[in-house]
Short mmCIF file of C-alpha atoms and ligand atoms in Angstrom, two decimals:
data_model
loop_
_atom_site.label_atom_id
_atom_site.label_comp_id
_atom_site.label_asym_id
_atom_site.label_seq_id
_atom_site.Cartn_x
_atom_site.Cartn_y
_atom_site.Cartn_z
CA VAL A 1 150.71 -26.66 116.10
CA ASN A 2 150.65 -22.98 116.86
CA HIS A 3 151.14 -22.00 120.47
CA VAL A 4 150.68 -18.28 119.96
CA PHE A 5 147.05 -18.06 120.90
CA HIS A 6 145.11 -14.84 120.71
CA LEU A 7 141.70 -15.18 122.25
CA VAL A 8 139.36 -14.12 119.48
CA ALA A 9 135.69 -14.97 119.51
CA PRO A 10 133.73 -15.17 116.26
CA ASP A 11 131.88 -12.08 115.22
CA HIS A 12 128.24 -11.74 116.34
CA LEU A 13 128.41 -14.62 118.81
CA LYS A 14 125.62 -14.06 121.32
CA TYR A 15 126.31 -14.80 124.96
CA LYS A 16 125.52 -13.48 128.41
CA GLN A 17 127.15 -10.18 129.26
CA PRO A 18 130.14 -10.68 131.56
CA SER A 19 130.30 -8.86 134.88
CA ILE A 20 133.14 -8.05 137.25
CA VAL A 21 130.85 -7.24 140.15
CA ASN A 22 128.46 -10.17 140.06
CA GLY A 23 129.56 -13.78 140.21
CA ARG A 24 130.22 -16.58 142.61
CA THR A 25 130.89 -15.47 146.15
CA ASP A 26 130.90 -18.87 147.86
CA VAL A 27 134.28 -19.91 146.47
CA VAL A 28 137.63 -18.33 145.62
CA THR A 29 138.19 -18.13 141.87
CA LEU A 30 141.72 -16.74 141.73
CA THR A 31 144.93 -17.88 143.43
CA PRO A 32 147.36 -15.41 145.06
CA TRP A 33 149.51 -15.73 141.92
CA LEU A 34 146.46 -14.87 139.82
CA ALA A 35 145.75 -18.23 138.25
CA PRO A 36 142.04 -18.82 137.69
CA VAL A 37 140.35 -21.53 139.72
CA VAL A 38 137.70 -23.10 137.50
CA TRP A 39 134.35 -23.58 139.20
CA ASP A 40 130.96 -24.00 137.63
CA GLY A 41 129.53 -20.56 136.90
CA THR A 42 132.91 -18.87 136.35
CA PHE A 43 133.08 -19.48 132.61
CA ASN A 44 130.91 -19.46 129.55
CA PRO A 45 131.26 -22.80 127.74
CA VAL A 46 129.82 -21.51 124.46
CA LEU A 47 132.23 -18.59 124.34
CA LEU A 48 135.24 -20.70 125.32
CA ASP A 49 134.45 -23.44 122.82
CA SER A 50 134.09 -20.93 120.01
CA ILE A 51 137.46 -19.40 120.87
CA TYR A 52 139.33 -22.70 120.95
CA GLN A 53 137.44 -24.27 118.06
CA SER A 54 138.82 -21.62 115.76
CA LYS A 55 142.35 -22.65 116.82
CA ASN A 56 141.74 -26.15 115.50
CA ILE A 57 143.50 -27.73 118.47
CA THR A 58 144.10 -31.38 119.27
CA VAL A 59 143.78 -32.56 122.85
CA ALA A 60 145.40 -35.77 124.10
CA ALA A 61 144.54 -37.75 127.20
CA THR A 62 146.63 -40.51 128.70
CA VAL A 63 145.17 -43.31 130.75
CA PHE A 64 146.90 -46.36 132.22
CA ALA A 65 145.11 -49.67 132.56
CA VAL A 66 147.67 -52.17 133.82
CA GLY A 67 146.77 -55.51 135.38
CA LYS A 68 143.31 -55.63 136.88
CA TYR A 69 142.75 -51.94 136.23
CA ILE A 70 141.73 -52.88 132.69
CA ARG A 71 138.26 -53.44 134.13
CA PHE A 72 137.82 -49.68 134.62
CA LEU A 73 138.66 -48.76 131.05
CA LYS A 74 135.26 -49.35 129.44
CA LYS A 75 133.39 -46.93 131.69
CA PHE A 76 136.19 -44.39 131.40
CA LEU A 77 136.12 -44.42 127.60
CA GLU A 78 132.33 -44.58 127.33
CA THR A 79 131.87 -41.56 129.57
CA ALA A 80 134.73 -39.60 127.98
CA GLU A 81 132.89 -39.65 124.67
CA PRO A 82 129.88 -37.51 125.72
CA TYR A 83 131.77 -35.26 128.18
CA PHE A 84 135.50 -34.84 127.45
CA PHE A 85 136.20 -32.09 124.90
CA VAL A 86 133.09 -32.77 122.86
CA GLY A 87 133.44 -31.28 119.38
CA PHE A 88 137.25 -31.25 119.51
CA ARG A 89 139.91 -33.49 118.03
CA VAL A 90 140.79 -35.89 120.84
CA ASN A 91 143.34 -38.72 121.02
CA ILE A 92 143.04 -40.98 124.04
CA TYR A 93 146.27 -42.91 124.59
CA VAL A 94 145.65 -46.12 126.51
CA PHE A 95 148.72 -47.73 128.08
CA THR A 96 148.05 -51.33 128.98
CA ASP A 97 149.53 -54.79 129.35
CA HIS A 98 146.20 -56.21 128.03
CA PRO A 99 146.00 -54.64 124.55
CA LYS A 100 143.56 -57.30 123.35
CA ASP A 101 141.11 -56.50 126.13
CA VAL A 102 140.76 -52.83 125.30
CA PRO A 103 137.01 -52.36 124.75
CA ARG A 104 135.85 -50.94 121.44
CA VAL A 105 133.94 -47.78 122.11
CA GLN A 106 132.10 -45.93 119.37
CA MET A 107 133.64 -42.48 118.95
CA ALA A 108 132.68 -39.41 116.96
CA GLY A 109 134.74 -38.29 113.97
CA GLY A 110 138.10 -36.77 114.86
CA ARG A 111 138.25 -38.71 118.12
CA LYS A 112 140.24 -41.90 118.59
CA VAL A 113 141.71 -44.35 121.05
CA VAL A 114 145.37 -45.26 120.54
CA VAL A 115 146.59 -48.36 122.36
CA ARG A 116 150.18 -48.67 123.64
CA SER A 117 151.55 -51.88 125.12
CA VAL A 118 153.43 -51.68 128.39
CA PRO A 119 154.90 -54.50 130.47
CA SER A 120 153.02 -55.86 133.48
CA SER A 121 154.24 -55.08 136.95
CA ASN A 122 153.97 -56.60 140.37
CA ARG A 123 153.99 -53.44 142.40
CA TRP A 124 151.17 -50.93 142.03
CA GLN A 125 153.47 -48.18 143.30
CA GLU A 126 155.68 -48.87 140.31
CA ILE A 127 152.80 -48.77 137.86
CA SER A 128 151.50 -45.43 139.00
CA ALA A 129 155.00 -43.96 139.18
CA ARG A 130 156.15 -45.24 135.79
CA ARG A 131 153.44 -43.16 134.19
CA MET A 132 155.66 -40.07 134.29
CA GLU A 133 158.34 -41.68 132.13
CA LEU A 134 155.84 -42.98 129.60
CA ILE A 135 154.02 -39.65 129.42
CA GLN A 136 157.29 -37.93 128.69
CA ASN A 137 158.12 -40.40 125.90
CA LEU A 138 154.67 -39.97 124.41
CA ILE A 139 154.98 -36.19 124.38
CA GLU A 140 158.27 -36.41 122.49
CA GLU A 141 156.53 -38.57 119.93
CA VAL A 142 153.36 -36.55 119.37
CA HIS A 143 154.50 -32.97 119.94
CA ASP A 144 153.96 -32.04 116.29
CA SER A 145 150.33 -33.14 116.20
CA VAL A 146 148.96 -32.45 119.69
CA ASP A 147 148.52 -29.13 121.52
CA TYR A 148 147.31 -30.00 125.01
CA ILE A 149 147.51 -33.15 127.11
CA PHE A 150 145.69 -34.38 130.22
CA CYS A 151 146.89 -37.35 132.26
CA LEU A 152 144.04 -39.10 134.02
CA ASP A 153 143.45 -42.03 136.38
CA VAL A 154 141.53 -44.88 134.77
CA ASP A 155 139.47 -45.80 137.82
CA SER A 156 137.28 -42.80 137.17
CA GLU A 157 134.28 -41.67 135.14
CA PHE A 158 133.00 -38.49 133.57
CA HIS A 159 129.60 -37.19 134.68
CA GLY A 160 129.67 -33.67 133.27
CA ARG A 161 131.44 -31.40 130.85
CA TRP A 162 135.24 -31.32 130.94
CA GLY A 163 136.16 -29.02 128.08
CA SER A 164 138.04 -25.97 126.83
CA GLU A 165 137.64 -24.15 130.17
CA SER A 166 140.34 -26.51 131.49
CA LEU A 167 142.99 -25.49 128.94
CA GLY A 168 146.09 -23.73 130.19
CA GLY A 169 149.89 -23.82 130.30
CA LEU A 170 150.25 -25.95 133.43
CA VAL A 171 146.98 -27.26 134.83
CA ALA A 172 146.49 -28.85 138.25
CA VAL A 173 143.38 -30.25 139.90
CA ILE A 174 142.72 -29.65 143.58
CA HIS A 175 142.33 -32.90 145.49
CA PRO A 176 138.77 -33.35 146.80
CA GLY A 177 139.95 -34.78 150.09
CA TYR A 178 141.88 -31.79 151.42
CA TYR A 179 140.63 -28.54 149.91
CA ARG A 180 139.03 -27.32 153.12
CA ASP A 181 142.01 -28.29 155.28
CA ASP A 182 144.95 -26.45 156.72
CA ARG A 183 148.11 -27.15 154.73
CA GLY A 184 149.68 -28.69 157.81
CA ARG A 185 147.31 -31.60 157.23
CA PHE A 186 148.16 -32.14 153.56
CA PRO A 187 149.75 -35.56 152.97
CA TYR A 188 152.87 -34.07 151.37
CA GLU A 189 156.13 -36.00 151.66
CA ARG A 190 157.55 -34.77 154.98
CA ARG A 191 161.01 -36.36 155.03
CA PRO A 192 163.67 -33.81 153.98
CA GLU A 193 165.73 -36.65 152.43
CA SER A 194 163.13 -37.03 149.71
CA ARG A 195 163.12 -34.87 146.60
CA ALA A 196 159.36 -34.59 147.05
CA TYR A 197 159.78 -32.88 150.44
CA VAL A 198 157.48 -30.01 151.32
CA ALA A 199 158.26 -28.37 154.66
CA ASP A 200 155.71 -27.63 157.33
CA GLY A 201 154.16 -24.24 156.69
CA GLU A 202 154.83 -24.48 152.96
CA GLY A 203 152.65 -25.53 150.02
CA ASP A 204 149.63 -23.92 148.37
CA PHE A 205 147.06 -26.62 147.75
CA TYR A 206 147.08 -30.40 147.72
CA TYR A 207 146.80 -31.45 144.09
CA CYS A 208 145.66 -34.77 142.60
CA GLY A 209 148.05 -37.21 141.02
CA GLY A 210 145.03 -38.55 139.19
CA ALA A 211 144.52 -35.58 136.86
CA PHE A 212 146.87 -32.91 135.56
CA GLY A 213 147.75 -31.45 132.20
CA GLY A 214 148.46 -28.43 130.06
CA LEU A 215 150.57 -27.52 127.06
CA LEU A 216 152.84 -30.32 125.91
CA GLN A 217 156.13 -28.64 126.78
CA GLU A 218 154.88 -27.79 130.29
CA VAL A 219 153.67 -31.31 131.00
CA SER A 220 156.87 -32.74 129.54
CA LEU A 221 158.95 -30.71 131.99
CA LEU A 222 156.75 -31.77 134.89
CA ALA A 223 156.89 -35.44 133.92
CA LYS A 224 160.65 -35.35 133.35
CA THR A 225 161.30 -33.67 136.70
CA CYS A 226 159.00 -35.96 138.68
CA ASP A 227 160.46 -39.03 136.99
CA LEU A 228 164.09 -38.00 137.66
CA ASN A 229 163.34 -37.13 141.28
CA PHE A 230 161.35 -40.31 141.83
CA LYS A 231 164.21 -42.41 140.48
CA ALA A 232 166.90 -40.53 142.37
CA ASP A 233 164.91 -41.08 145.58
CA ALA A 234 164.50 -44.77 144.75
CA LYS A 235 168.27 -45.13 144.36
CA GLU A 236 168.57 -43.98 147.95
CA GLY A 237 165.82 -46.32 149.08
CA ILE A 238 163.15 -43.65 149.50
CA GLU A 239 159.61 -43.84 148.15
CA ALA A 240 157.55 -40.69 148.71
CA ALA A 241 154.36 -40.96 150.76
CA TRP A 242 152.08 -40.85 147.70
CA GLN A 243 154.59 -41.77 145.01
CA GLU A 244 154.42 -39.52 141.95
CA GLU A 245 151.55 -37.54 143.49
CA SER A 246 154.01 -36.33 146.14
CA HIS A 247 156.54 -35.37 143.47
CA LEU A 248 153.84 -33.58 141.49
CA ASN A 249 152.87 -31.59 144.57
CA ARG A 250 156.45 -30.57 145.15
CA TYR A 251 156.75 -29.54 141.48
CA MET A 252 153.56 -27.47 141.56
CA TRP A 253 154.70 -25.72 144.73
CA ILE A 254 157.81 -24.46 142.96
CA ASN A 255 156.33 -24.12 139.47
CA LYS A 256 152.93 -22.56 140.09
CA PRO A 257 150.22 -23.90 137.81
CA SER A 258 148.71 -21.29 135.48
CA LYS A 259 145.23 -22.75 135.82
CA ILE A 260 143.64 -24.66 138.68
CA LEU A 261 140.65 -26.92 138.33
CA SER A 262 138.32 -27.11 141.31
CA PRO A 263 137.43 -30.48 142.87
CA GLU A 264 134.52 -30.63 140.39
CA TYR A 265 137.20 -32.04 138.08
CA LEU A 266 138.11 -34.96 140.34
CA TRP A 267 135.65 -35.85 143.01
CA GLN A 268 135.52 -39.18 144.84
CA ASP A 269 132.35 -41.23 144.62
CA PHE A 270 132.44 -42.19 148.31
CA LYS A 271 132.41 -38.54 149.40
CA PRO A 272 129.09 -36.76 149.93
CA ARG A 273 129.04 -33.68 147.72
CA ASN A 274 129.73 -30.35 149.44
CA PRO A 275 127.40 -27.42 148.56
CA GLU A 276 130.08 -25.42 146.68
CA VAL A 277 130.46 -28.38 144.32
CA ARG A 278 127.46 -27.75 142.08
CA ILE A 279 128.48 -30.36 139.56
CA VAL A 280 130.77 -33.36 139.61
CA ARG A 281 132.44 -33.55 136.20
CA PHE A 282 134.86 -36.40 136.80
CA SER A 283 135.20 -38.69 139.79
CA GLY A 284 137.12 -41.64 141.12
CA VAL A 285 135.01 -44.76 141.51
CA VAL A 286 134.88 -46.66 144.78
CA LYS A 287 137.30 -49.56 144.56
CA ASN A 288 138.38 -52.39 146.75
CA TYR A 289 142.18 -52.17 146.75
CA ALA A 290 142.58 -55.79 147.89
CA ASP A 291 140.67 -56.85 144.79
CA ILE A 292 142.49 -54.89 142.13
CA ARG A 293 146.10 -54.38 143.14
CA PRO A 294 148.72 -56.97 142.26
CA ASN A 295 150.07 -57.08 145.85
C1 UD2 S 1 146.16 -41.69 144.25
C2 UD2 S 1 146.09 -40.83 143.01
C3 UD2 S 1 146.85 -41.52 141.88
C4 UD2 S 1 148.27 -41.76 142.29
C5 UD2 S 1 148.33 -42.54 143.60
C6 UD2 S 1 149.70 -42.56 144.18
C7 UD2 S 1 144.07 -39.47 142.66
C8 UD2 S 1 142.60 -39.52 142.50
N1 UD2 S 1 144.69 -40.67 142.67
O1 UD2 S 1 145.25 -42.75 143.95
O2 UD2 S 1 146.82 -40.74 140.72
O3 UD2 S 1 148.93 -40.52 142.41
O4 UD2 S 1 147.49 -41.97 144.60
O5 UD2 S 1 150.44 -43.61 143.72
O6 UD2 S 1 144.64 -38.43 142.71
N2 UD2 S 1 147.29 -48.36 137.80
C9 UD2 S 1 147.13 -49.47 136.98
N3 UD2 S 1 147.30 -50.72 137.52
C10 UD2 S 1 147.59 -50.92 138.83
C11 UD2 S 1 147.74 -49.79 139.65
C12 UD2 S 1 147.57 -48.52 139.12
O7 UD2 S 1 146.86 -49.34 135.79
O8 UD2 S 1 147.71 -52.08 139.25
C13 UD2 S 1 147.14 -47.00 137.22
C14 UD2 S 1 145.67 -46.68 136.95
O9 UD2 S 1 145.58 -45.82 135.83
C15 UD2 S 1 145.28 -45.93 138.21
C16 UD2 S 1 146.56 -45.15 138.52
O10 UD2 S 1 147.62 -46.03 138.12
O11 UD2 S 1 144.16 -45.10 137.96
C17 UD2 S 1 146.71 -44.72 139.97
O12 UD2 S 1 146.65 -45.81 140.86
P1 UD2 S 1 145.50 -45.91 141.95
O13 UD2 S 1 144.23 -45.45 141.34
O14 UD2 S 1 145.51 -47.23 142.56
O15 UD2 S 1 145.98 -44.85 143.02
P2 UD2 S 1 145.08 -44.26 144.19
O16 UD2 S 1 143.65 -44.52 143.96
O17 UD2 S 1 145.64 -44.66 145.49
#
């Protein structure tokens, strides 16, 4: 695992000439701290794949399927195969309390599903929040064999390419529900007692808890911090408005992500598509909470 990456494309690779005067004008593609915002049309997939293929990287994804959420796993895995880092070494780590019910999905060489057993839980808030601790443990275990990791919600499906354009140190996805809103309307945790607190007039974007990633050491730090803060809050009887998503938002406000993925990378199936979203690559399925949550 070599983290000193020079971006070198193979000799004689043919691709469209880049331009710094022509490009997308309907969206912003750079944050004020100069992190790229990945939208369709801002990158060349052939060029990017050739650069990262020569690095021989391994990409991990984590997905939790606890309790009734096991029903989402099949579609998630089946759609990951044709869209998520095609042509790369991929390990998908499935955390579940139903290891026997994990569907067998045919995968290409170099790609595999690894199943981890976790205990069941009666509170969905606990399940989603406990992910941070388990992600951190996993990273400690695999840090010699994996380069990048993405942590994804299971109640979602791929519909388009999610590949090497998404790689970065610390990677956040902009939440599809709030990206046109004033930050005063973001559902950050607003109680100063919480360690997830973001004050009025602060915050950059509202990021998804359902997809984030980056280099292992970056994601490890994020997971460790969110987990500690979540637990310290819990000791004082506080649960942030959107659990670990609130803590992640607080973390990303202080530790600016080095790459941002546009809402193409986590849309919501119930939302009509806005014109700037030319392609939905990954989206949350419509679900009936009463049906699938333990309480
Ligand atoms: C949002 C976030 C989610 C999380 C949550 C806050 C998005 C799209 N979703 O979604 O990531 O931050 O708010 O808590 O950003 N799970 C189980 N079994 C359960 C409950 C949850 O396995 O009984 C896992 C599963 O992988 C699921 C994830 O936890 O995808 C998040 O739970 P959710 O999808 O119910 O949260 P949701 O949709 O309210």
